[in-house]
Short mmCIF file of C-alpha atoms and ligand atoms in Angstrom, two decimals:
data_model
loop_
_atom_site.label_atom_id
_atom_site.label_comp_id
_atom_site.label_asym_id
_atom_site.label_seq_id
_atom_site.Cartn_x
_atom_site.Cartn_y
_atom_site.Cartn_z
CA MET A 1 -66.91 -44.59 202.30
CA LEU A 2 -65.33 -47.79 203.61
CA ARG A 3 -64.07 -47.41 207.17
CA LEU A 4 -61.38 -49.33 208.96
CA PRO A 5 -62.39 -51.50 211.91
CA PRO A 6 -60.87 -50.32 215.23
CA PHE A 7 -57.39 -51.60 216.17
CA SER A 8 -54.42 -50.80 218.40
CA TYR A 9 -51.21 -49.88 216.61
CA HIS A 10 -47.80 -51.08 217.84
CA ARG A 11 -44.48 -49.89 216.48
CA PRO A 12 -41.70 -52.28 217.64
CA VAL A 13 -38.08 -51.50 216.73
CA SER A 14 -36.65 -55.03 216.74
CA VAL A 15 -37.61 -58.48 215.50
CA ALA A 16 -37.57 -59.74 219.10
CA GLU A 17 -40.01 -57.04 220.18
CA ALA A 18 -42.27 -57.61 217.16
CA THR A 19 -42.44 -61.39 217.54
CA GLY A 20 -42.92 -60.92 221.30
CA LEU A 21 -45.96 -58.74 220.64
CA MET A 22 -47.29 -61.27 218.14
CA SER A 23 -46.88 -64.10 220.67
CA GLN A 24 -48.69 -61.97 223.25
CA TYR A 25 -51.71 -61.12 221.08
CA ALA A 26 -51.68 -64.32 218.98
CA GLU A 27 -54.77 -64.64 216.74
CA GLU A 28 -55.85 -61.07 217.48
CA ALA A 29 -52.84 -59.50 215.76
CA MET A 30 -51.33 -59.12 212.30
CA TYR A 31 -48.10 -57.64 211.00
CA VAL A 32 -48.33 -54.63 208.72
CA ALA A 33 -45.52 -53.28 206.52
CA GLY A 34 -46.59 -50.77 203.82
CA GLY A 35 -50.24 -51.61 204.42
CA THR A 36 -51.06 -51.34 200.71
CA ASP A 37 -52.74 -54.74 200.70
CA LEU A 38 -53.74 -55.24 204.32
CA ILE A 39 -55.47 -51.88 204.83
CA PRO A 40 -57.86 -52.25 201.85
CA ASN A 41 -58.51 -55.83 202.97
CA MET A 42 -59.37 -54.59 206.46
CA LYS A 43 -61.76 -52.06 204.96
CA HIS A 44 -63.43 -54.97 203.18
CA ARG A 45 -63.61 -56.80 206.55
CA LEU A 46 -61.49 -59.63 205.18
CA PHE A 47 -59.29 -59.18 208.25
CA GLU A 48 -60.24 -57.48 211.52
CA PRO A 49 -57.15 -57.71 213.73
CA ALA A 50 -57.50 -55.98 217.11
CA HIS A 51 -53.73 -55.26 217.01
CA LEU A 52 -51.53 -54.19 214.10
CA ILE A 53 -47.82 -54.72 214.60
CA ALA A 54 -45.93 -52.37 212.28
CA LEU A 55 -42.67 -53.60 210.76
CA LYS A 56 -41.36 -50.41 209.17
CA SER A 57 -39.31 -49.34 212.21
CA VAL A 58 -37.67 -52.74 212.68
CA SER A 59 -34.08 -52.02 211.74
CA GLU A 60 -33.14 -55.65 210.93
CA LEU A 61 -35.61 -55.50 208.03
CA SER A 62 -33.87 -52.74 206.11
CA GLY A 63 -30.86 -52.51 203.80
CA ILE A 64 -29.82 -53.86 200.42
CA ARG A 65 -26.22 -55.06 200.27
CA GLU A 66 -23.87 -57.79 199.09
CA GLU A 67 -23.06 -60.22 201.90
CA ASN A 68 -21.29 -63.63 201.87
CA GLY A 69 -21.98 -64.40 198.23
CA TYR A 70 -25.57 -63.12 198.27
CA LEU A 71 -27.46 -59.95 197.56
CA ARG A 72 -29.35 -59.43 200.78
CA ILE A 73 -32.59 -57.42 200.57
CA GLY A 74 -34.28 -56.42 203.83
CA ALA A 75 -37.99 -57.33 203.82
CA ALA A 76 -39.11 -53.78 204.70
CA GLU A 77 -37.38 -52.24 201.68
CA THR A 78 -39.99 -50.63 199.47
CA LEU A 79 -40.63 -51.87 195.97
CA ALA A 80 -39.56 -48.46 194.67
CA GLU A 81 -36.21 -48.80 196.45
CA VAL A 82 -35.70 -52.35 195.13
CA ALA A 83 -36.57 -51.22 191.59
CA ARG A 84 -34.14 -48.29 191.58
CA HIS A 85 -31.28 -49.76 193.62
CA PRO A 86 -28.13 -49.76 191.44
CA GLY A 87 -27.01 -53.18 192.76
CA VAL A 88 -30.38 -54.76 191.95
CA GLN A 89 -30.47 -53.09 188.54
CA LYS A 90 -26.97 -54.32 187.69
CA LEU A 91 -27.14 -57.85 189.11
CA PHE A 92 -30.81 -58.75 188.83
CA PRO A 93 -32.47 -56.52 186.24
CA ALA A 94 -35.56 -58.79 186.05
CA LEU A 95 -36.21 -58.19 189.76
CA SER A 96 -35.85 -54.44 189.31
CA ASP A 97 -38.26 -54.71 186.37
CA ALA A 98 -40.82 -56.76 188.35
CA ALA A 99 -40.68 -54.51 191.44
CA GLY A 100 -41.01 -51.47 189.16
CA HIS A 101 -44.18 -52.89 187.59
CA VAL A 102 -46.12 -53.50 190.82
CA ALA A 103 -49.21 -51.27 191.07
CA GLY A 104 -48.33 -47.56 190.60
CA PRO A 105 -45.67 -45.17 191.99
CA GLN A 106 -47.46 -44.23 195.23
CA LEU A 107 -48.08 -47.87 196.13
CA ARG A 108 -44.49 -48.83 195.28
CA ASN A 109 -43.25 -46.05 197.57
CA ALA A 110 -45.16 -47.59 200.48
CA GLY A 111 -45.42 -51.31 199.62
CA THR A 112 -42.52 -53.55 200.60
CA ILE A 113 -40.89 -56.60 199.10
CA GLY A 114 -41.69 -58.58 202.29
CA GLY A 115 -45.36 -57.64 201.93
CA ASN A 116 -45.18 -58.69 198.29
CA LEU A 117 -43.97 -62.15 199.35
CA CYS A 118 -46.75 -62.44 201.94
CA LEU A 119 -49.47 -60.91 199.75
CA ASP A 120 -52.90 -62.45 200.29
CA THR A 121 -54.34 -64.37 197.33
CA ARG A 122 -56.98 -62.63 195.22
CA CYS A 123 -60.33 -63.64 193.74
CA THR A 124 -63.33 -61.98 192.10
CA TYR A 125 -65.56 -63.33 194.88
CA TYR A 126 -63.23 -62.32 197.72
CA ASN A 127 -61.79 -58.84 197.11
CA GLN A 128 -65.16 -57.20 197.60
CA THR A 129 -66.99 -55.39 200.37
CA SER A 130 -68.60 -57.37 203.15
CA PHE A 131 -72.03 -56.37 201.76
CA TRP A 132 -71.15 -57.71 198.28
CA ARG A 133 -69.76 -60.97 199.65
CA GLY A 134 -72.69 -61.38 202.04
CA ALA A 135 -75.19 -61.08 199.20
CA LEU A 136 -73.58 -64.17 197.70
CA GLY A 137 -73.47 -66.10 200.99
CA TYR A 138 -69.72 -65.41 201.41
CA CYS A 139 -67.23 -68.10 200.32
CA LEU A 140 -64.93 -70.77 201.65
CA LYS A 141 -61.95 -68.42 202.09
CA LYS A 142 -63.87 -66.06 204.35
CA ASP A 143 -67.08 -66.63 206.33
CA GLY A 144 -68.69 -69.13 203.91
CA THR A 145 -68.64 -72.82 203.00
CA VAL A 146 -68.58 -72.99 199.21
CA CYS A 147 -66.08 -71.90 196.60
CA HIS A 148 -67.90 -70.00 193.85
CA VAL A 149 -65.11 -70.73 191.37
CA THR A 150 -65.18 -74.53 191.65
CA ASN A 151 -68.73 -74.74 193.09
CA VAL A 152 -67.64 -77.18 195.78
CA GLY A 153 -66.62 -76.65 199.37
CA LYS A 154 -63.23 -78.28 199.45
CA LYS A 155 -60.50 -75.94 198.33
CA CYS A 156 -59.83 -72.27 197.73
CA VAL A 157 -58.17 -71.61 194.38
CA ALA A 158 -57.73 -67.82 194.70
CA ALA A 159 -54.82 -66.47 192.66
CA HIS A 160 -51.33 -65.72 193.91
CA SER A 161 -50.99 -62.19 192.54
CA ALA A 162 -47.54 -60.90 193.47
CA ASP A 163 -45.01 -59.89 190.84
CA THR A 164 -41.63 -60.39 192.48
CA PRO A 165 -41.83 -64.05 193.65
CA PRO A 166 -41.68 -65.61 190.15
CA VAL A 167 -38.47 -63.69 189.40
CA LEU A 168 -37.02 -64.58 192.81
CA MET A 169 -37.83 -68.23 192.07
CA THR A 170 -35.96 -68.23 188.77
CA LEU A 171 -32.96 -66.72 190.61
CA GLY A 172 -32.93 -69.35 193.38
CA ALA A 173 -33.60 -66.89 196.23
CA THR A 174 -33.94 -67.89 199.87
CA ILE A 175 -36.26 -66.31 202.42
CA THR A 176 -35.31 -65.82 206.05
CA LEU A 177 -38.13 -66.24 208.57
CA ALA A 178 -37.70 -65.19 212.21
CA GLY A 179 -39.90 -66.36 215.07
CA PRO A 180 -39.55 -65.66 218.80
CA GLN A 181 -37.27 -68.67 219.31
CA ARG A 182 -35.44 -69.25 216.07
CA LYS A 183 -34.61 -68.16 212.58
CA ARG A 184 -34.95 -70.41 209.54
CA ARG A 185 -34.15 -70.15 205.86
CA VAL A 186 -36.55 -71.45 203.24
CA PRO A 187 -35.80 -71.73 199.51
CA ILE A 188 -38.47 -69.64 197.81
CA GLN A 189 -39.68 -72.59 195.73
CA ASP A 190 -40.70 -74.26 199.03
CA PHE A 191 -42.26 -71.12 200.54
CA PHE A 192 -45.57 -71.23 198.66
CA ILE A 193 -48.27 -73.89 198.92
CA ALA A 194 -51.31 -74.56 196.72
CA ASP A 195 -53.90 -73.37 199.22
CA GLY A 196 -55.67 -70.11 198.41
CA ILE A 197 -56.74 -69.60 202.02
CA CYS A 198 -53.17 -69.37 203.26
CA ASN A 199 -50.60 -69.94 200.52
CA THR A 200 -47.26 -69.79 202.36
CA ARG A 201 -45.43 -71.91 204.90
CA ARG A 202 -44.89 -68.87 207.14
CA THR A 203 -46.47 -69.39 210.56
CA PRO A 204 -48.49 -66.38 211.84
CA VAL A 205 -45.83 -65.41 214.38
CA GLU A 206 -42.94 -65.46 211.90
CA ILE A 207 -41.59 -62.38 210.17
CA VAL A 208 -39.95 -62.43 206.75
CA THR A 209 -36.76 -60.57 207.58
CA GLU A 210 -34.74 -60.75 204.37
CA ILE A 211 -34.43 -62.21 200.90
CA ARG A 212 -31.07 -63.59 199.79
CA ILE A 213 -30.24 -64.05 196.12
CA PRO A 214 -27.03 -65.93 195.24
CA LEU A 215 -24.65 -63.60 193.40
CA SER A 216 -23.84 -66.51 191.07
CA ALA A 217 -27.37 -66.07 189.65
CA ALA A 218 -26.31 -62.66 188.35
CA ASN A 219 -24.50 -64.46 185.52
CA ARG A 220 -27.80 -65.86 184.28
CA ARG A 221 -29.80 -64.14 181.59
CA GLN A 222 -33.12 -63.13 183.08
CA ALA A 223 -36.38 -61.54 181.96
CA TYR A 224 -39.89 -60.82 183.20
CA ALA A 225 -43.25 -59.89 181.62
CA LYS A 226 -46.66 -59.11 183.02
CA LEU A 227 -50.18 -59.13 181.58
CA ARG A 228 -52.67 -56.74 183.14
CA GLN A 229 -55.77 -54.87 182.11
CA ARG A 230 -54.17 -51.42 182.11
CA LYS A 231 -50.49 -50.55 181.88
CA SER A 232 -50.42 -49.20 185.42
CA ILE A 233 -51.99 -49.86 188.82
CA ASP A 234 -53.55 -53.25 188.02
CA PHE A 235 -52.62 -56.54 189.63
CA PRO A 236 -51.22 -59.17 187.23
CA LEU A 237 -53.51 -61.46 185.23
CA LEU A 238 -50.40 -63.41 184.33
CA THR A 239 -46.74 -62.95 185.26
CA VAL A 240 -43.92 -64.83 183.52
CA ALA A 241 -40.28 -64.90 184.68
CA VAL A 242 -37.43 -66.78 183.01
CA SER A 243 -33.72 -67.20 183.56
CA ALA A 244 -31.09 -69.17 181.65
CA ASP A 245 -27.39 -69.96 181.59
CA VAL A 246 -26.23 -69.46 178.03
CA GLU A 247 -22.73 -70.11 176.65
CA GLY A 248 -20.88 -67.60 174.46
CA ASP A 249 -21.99 -69.37 171.26
CA GLY A 250 -25.64 -69.20 172.37
CA THR A 251 -25.96 -72.81 173.61
CA VAL A 252 -28.36 -73.12 176.53
CA GLN A 253 -26.84 -74.79 179.60
CA SER A 254 -29.91 -74.51 181.81
CA ILE A 255 -33.22 -72.70 181.67
CA ASN A 256 -36.20 -72.23 183.95
CA GLY A 257 -39.50 -70.43 183.85
CA VAL A 258 -42.14 -69.57 186.43
CA VAL A 259 -45.68 -68.30 185.87
CA THR A 260 -48.11 -66.86 188.35
CA ALA A 261 -51.51 -65.20 188.85
CA LEU A 262 -53.17 -68.39 187.63
CA GLY A 263 -53.50 -70.54 190.77
CA ALA A 264 -52.81 -70.19 194.48
CA ARG A 265 -49.02 -70.36 194.12
CA PRO A 266 -46.43 -69.52 191.48
CA ARG A 267 -45.83 -72.46 189.17
CA ALA A 268 -42.38 -73.61 188.00
CA LEU A 269 -42.71 -74.77 184.40
CA SER A 270 -41.43 -78.31 183.91
CA GLY A 271 -39.65 -79.99 181.04
CA TRP A 272 -37.86 -76.92 179.69
CA ASP A 273 -34.36 -78.25 180.35
CA ASP A 274 -35.16 -81.41 178.33
CA LEU A 275 -36.18 -79.30 175.37
CA ALA A 276 -33.62 -76.51 175.39
CA VAL A 277 -30.35 -77.64 177.01
CA GLY A 278 -27.68 -78.10 174.34
CA SER A 279 -29.68 -76.12 171.77
CA THR A 280 -29.85 -72.44 170.94
CA LEU A 281 -32.82 -70.24 171.72
CA ASP A 282 -33.96 -69.73 168.15
CA ALA A 283 -37.51 -68.99 167.04
CA ASP A 284 -38.44 -72.70 166.77
CA MET A 285 -37.13 -73.43 170.26
CA ILE A 286 -39.01 -70.46 171.71
CA GLU A 287 -42.17 -71.75 170.02
CA GLU A 288 -41.68 -75.22 171.55
CA LEU A 289 -41.06 -73.81 175.05
CA ALA A 290 -44.15 -71.63 174.77
CA GLU A 291 -46.23 -74.63 173.71
CA ARG A 292 -44.90 -76.65 176.66
CA ALA A 293 -45.96 -73.82 179.01
CA HIS A 294 -49.40 -73.68 177.39
CA GLN A 295 -49.92 -77.40 178.03
CA GLN A 296 -49.19 -76.94 181.73
CA CYS A 297 -51.28 -73.84 182.53
CA HIS A 298 -55.01 -74.07 183.16
CA PRO A 299 -56.27 -70.87 184.82
CA LEU A 300 -59.63 -70.91 186.57
CA GLU A 301 -62.36 -68.25 186.66
CA ASN A 302 -60.85 -66.72 189.80
CA LEU A 303 -60.07 -63.29 188.33
CA ILE A 304 -62.23 -60.83 186.50
CA VAL A 305 -60.87 -61.71 183.06
CA ASP A 306 -61.98 -64.79 181.09
CA ALA A 307 -59.88 -67.87 181.95
CA ASP A 308 -59.72 -69.18 178.36
CA TRP A 309 -58.31 -65.86 177.19
CA ARG A 310 -55.75 -65.86 180.00
CA ARG A 311 -54.72 -69.39 178.98
CA ALA A 312 -54.35 -68.25 175.38
CA MET A 313 -52.09 -65.45 176.61
CA VAL A 314 -49.65 -67.89 178.29
CA PRO A 315 -47.72 -68.83 175.11
CA VAL A 316 -47.90 -65.22 173.90
CA TYR A 317 -46.23 -63.92 177.07
CA VAL A 318 -43.78 -66.82 177.32
CA LYS A 319 -42.62 -66.04 173.79
CA ARG A 320 -42.29 -62.34 174.61
CA VAL A 321 -40.25 -62.99 177.70
CA LEU A 322 -37.98 -65.52 175.94
CA GLU A 323 -37.39 -63.05 173.10
CA LYS A 324 -36.42 -60.49 175.73
CA LEU A 325 -34.09 -63.04 177.37
CA ARG A 326 -32.48 -63.90 174.02
CA THR A 327 -31.57 -60.28 173.37
CA THR A 328 -30.29 -59.41 176.89
C1 LIG B 401 -54.49 -50.76 193.51
C2 LIG B 401 -53.46 -51.78 193.90
C3 LIG B 401 -52.73 -52.38 192.91
C4 LIG B 401 -51.77 -53.34 193.24
N1 LIG B 401 -51.07 -53.95 192.21
C5 LIG B 401 -50.15 -54.89 192.50
C6 LIG B 401 -49.42 -55.53 191.45
O1 LIG B 401 -49.55 -55.18 190.28
N2 LIG B 401 -48.54 -56.50 191.78
C7 LIG B 401 -48.33 -56.88 193.07
O2 LIG B 401 -47.50 -57.76 193.29
N3 LIG B 401 -49.01 -56.30 194.09
C8 LIG B 401 -49.91 -55.32 193.85
N4 LIG B 401 -50.59 -54.69 194.87
C9 LIG B 401 -50.44 -55.19 196.24
C10 LIG B 401 -49.39 -54.51 197.11
O3 LIG B 401 -49.32 -53.12 196.89
C11 LIG B 401 -48.00 -55.10 196.95
O4 LIG B 401 -48.07 -56.50 196.81
C12 LIG B 401 -47.07 -54.76 198.11
O5 LIG B 401 -45.79 -55.29 197.87
C13 LIG B 401 -47.56 -55.26 199.46
O6 LIG B 401 -46.60 -54.87 200.43
P1 LIG B 401 -47.01 -54.10 201.77
O7 LIG B 401 -45.75 -53.81 202.47
O8 LIG B 401 -47.89 -52.95 201.48
O9 LIG B 401 -47.84 -55.26 202.49
P2 LIG B 401 -48.90 -55.10 203.66
O10 LIG B 401 -50.20 -54.67 203.09
O11 LIG B 401 -48.35 -54.33 204.79
O12 LIG B 401 -49.00 -56.63 204.12
C14 LIG B 401 -49.49 -57.64 203.25
C15 LIG B 401 -49.50 -58.96 204.04
O13 LIG B 401 -48.19 -59.38 204.30
C16 LIG B 401 -47.93 -59.47 205.71
N5 LIG B 401 -46.56 -58.99 205.87
C17 LIG B 401 -46.05 -57.83 205.36
N6 LIG B 401 -44.72 -57.79 205.59
C18 LIG B 401 -44.40 -58.91 206.25
C19 LIG B 401 -43.17 -59.44 206.76
N7 LIG B 401 -42.00 -58.82 206.60
N8 LIG B 401 -43.21 -60.64 207.41
C20 LIG B 401 -44.38 -61.28 207.56
N9 LIG B 401 -45.56 -60.85 207.10
C21 LIG B 401 -45.56 -59.67 206.44
C22 LIG B 401 -49.02 -58.66 206.38
O14 LIG B 401 -49.34 -59.18 207.65
C23 LIG B 401 -50.18 -58.85 205.40
O15 LIG B 401 -50.80 -60.09 205.66
C24 LIG B 401 -51.54 -53.70 194.59
C25 LIG B 401 -52.27 -53.05 195.59
C26 LIG B 401 -53.22 -52.11 195.27
C27 LIG B 401 -53.99 -51.44 196.36
S1 LIG B 402 -61.37 -69.27 194.98
FE1 LIG B 402 -63.34 -69.85 195.88
S2 LIG B 402 -62.99 -69.99 198.09
FE2 LIG B 402 -61.25 -68.92 197.19
S3 LIG B 402 -61.75 -66.76 197.39
FE3 LIG B 402 -62.50 -67.41 195.37
S4 LIG B 402 -64.61 -68.06 195.67
FE4 LIG B 402 -63.65 -67.91 197.68
#
């Protein structure tokens, strides 16, 4: 049985109290929301914080409502709540779909959308017990000096493995971060960085308090698809999200796509507007967009499934998701 390392548990009720505690304990503390990712990682000794600062009782982090032209989702809302919320289902069905496909029901009842945004990257050589990792001499991301995926010591390329961020990116969402002194808003496309060791611009003291999605994005057609080993529980091997503005006669005004679970951050696909704007999304166009995505995606051997096969699945899933978008 894997045991948790010892820690003190704090349950603040406000952002000010939570960030105050984090400032006090600094490197010795971590935030915990649903704990569905952090707790297993602690059991694997990937993190051993002496203090856990729980976010579930922080009232500013709850609630899903329309506010000043945005749908505002509190970061501590569970994935289950996001998936079944009537406003999310009506305005942003792809987000409801993505949240409803994370892990399994128990984990969605505990895991939060804020935790999903801050999810640690994953890798075959990292999400293992300390004994397993030690037998291999550990790795660059934790306790070692070499990356076993690239065989050099320079960069961690562990995979961003969260389902909701690609959808949020196609919808132009913004993330609110609160520190002890100030609050700031970051467009989600600027939130992630290509560093598998720490793949967001959030500083350790900052809390993700809310996600804001412009209500204007509700007019866009949107769709999401996920490749995983089994139809439940498993993390994504590939996630594809798309959204498009389409005129009544079917002419595309704008289109964007985001893929993830390949590298350390979600990737916005480029060149789609050039291909599709002014045209209709017929079978030939879908084929061309899928081929453009294939050219841009080069997964590494960072997850348990063969990278060449995952690459071959990119156009397959892009086509599926575009077909879904065409018929929404
Ligand atoms: C078997 C299994 C399968 C899973 N499958 C999937 C899957 O298919 N897709 C997927 O996306 N995820 C999956 N997960 C991961 C996880 O359940 C979800 O990503 C979930 O949304 C994490 O949220 P949480 O609240 O539990 O995060 P926690 O575990 O509490 O925290 C995760 C990280 O985020 C930080 N954090 C949490 N909330 C905040 C906040 N508001 N501000 C700042 N930092 C914060 C924590 O400090 C920690 O570093 C799976 C997990 C398991 C165990
Ligand atoms: S990508 Fe390399 S450095 Fe990162 S977790 Fe995997 S083996 Fe470690």
